[in-house]
Amino acid sequence: MGCARVFWVFGLLVLGLAGGAAAVLSGGARMCKFPAIYNFGDSNSDTGGRSAALLEVPPPNGETFFGKPSGRFCDGRLIIDLLAGELGLPYLNAYLDSIGTNFRHGANFATGGSSIRQGGYSPFHLDVQISQFMRFKSSTTTLYKQLSSNKGSRRLCEMNLPRPEDFSKALYTMDIGQNDLAYGFQHTTEEQVVASIPDILNQLSRAVQQLYKEGARFFWVHNTGPIGCLPYNVIYYPSKSGNLDRNGCVEPQNKVAQEFNRQLKDMVTQLRAKLQHATFTYVDVYSAKYALISNAKNQGFDDPLKFCCGSYDGYHVDCGKKVIVNGTIYGNPCEDPSRHISWDGIHYSQAANILVANHIFNGSLSNPPIPVAEACQSAKDV
Ligand SMILES: *[C@@H]1O[C@H](CO)[C@@H](O)[C@H](O)[C@H]1NC(C)=O
Ligand SMILES: *[C@@H]1O[C@H](CO)[C@@H](O)[C@H](O)[C@H]1NC(C)=O
């Protein structure tokens, strides 16, 4: 019953918006009222894909916010969760998760370990995520049409399907590329990783154009973070003198990430020119994360190169496992995850994610510089 009423009210809302752009004026600011989010990426924004498809993320992941594992490599929420909250939408379910999911307001195709290019740490590289999206769109649209008759409308509501017209009003978010760099560092030289960037970004560009062909119009693109500041990378990088910066981060790796971001920003500029009806926001997550690491002490964090869960020094124990050697326990989580920027040596803690999110949602690190709730405006409008 309640379901039917909500559906009807929403129907009126959509009718009210139809015809014009998704933007509505609200207190001077142009709020976009995105009805859904479709996200593509890796573990930085995986809300359950890898857990559903491969191996479940173990406790104590999720302990701070969900009280149990939630498919996220984090003690709590990720930036994509906070972004959904900022837009007034529920947290995204993973497309690959078949249990208790609701796709009414979007779906998450991100999976831990994914890269833009094929190979690497996950079978769900970006092209696969785009294929999954296309199937999601076509099969939910077909089902929606079948059930739109009077007899089916109740079931339609219960099935929590996206509305077909929402695909062109949704926000398409991307945070991917870190694993292309990580895999490159592991198997090739830094010079080779730099040389591979144009090919990586060509594939990303093709993926965006494919989404555009499917009707996607509003893109929110995160650049890649300071990979050389991940405790894991600092520990496993063969130390060479002069390679660590003032924060103890691996400088040559951060330089590669910066080069990736420079070319990513160019790619976005080219796509803006090419895809006339699309809107792109390029978001400098790198600067938000690096600023946080530089100011760790002032913000009440411990040493930014320490982390809360798992162990890489002495014994390598992944977060969620522990080993006892001569009476010493390795791998136990810390007492207070909110004092750590890094949760498990690779992924940020919820406390860090909240600060990074606060920094990027208001548009101060975006191009064009507009808040996420207004990201349906094009650079020309600002
Ligand atoms: C554990 O104890 C054994 C025997 O005393 C010793 O050989 C070994 O090095 C110790 N290992 C560690 C990690 O302390
Ligand atoms: C955006 O948020 C950051 C972090 O909270 C703050 O330092 C900055 O001044 C804000 N910028 C604007 C334009 O509101």
XYZ file of C-alpha atoms and ligand atoms in Angstrom, residues 315 325-326 328 330, ligand 1:
19
model
C 54.259 -11.009 9.254
C 53.913 -16.033 16.751
C 55.771 -16.547 20.020
C 52.566 -11.962 19.751
C 49.680 -10.092 14.312
C 59.974 -17.353 17.778
O 60.729 -18.164 18.699
C 61.679 -19.005 18.080
C 62.279 -19.872 19.155
O 62.671 -19.115 20.289
C 62.707 -18.151 17.343
O 63.638 -18.993 16.689
C 61.997 -17.280 16.319
O 62.916 -16.396 15.685
C 60.922 -16.448 16.986
N 60.194 -15.735 15.986
C 59.850 -14.451 16.102
C 59.155 -13.826 14.947
O 60.080 -13.802 17.090
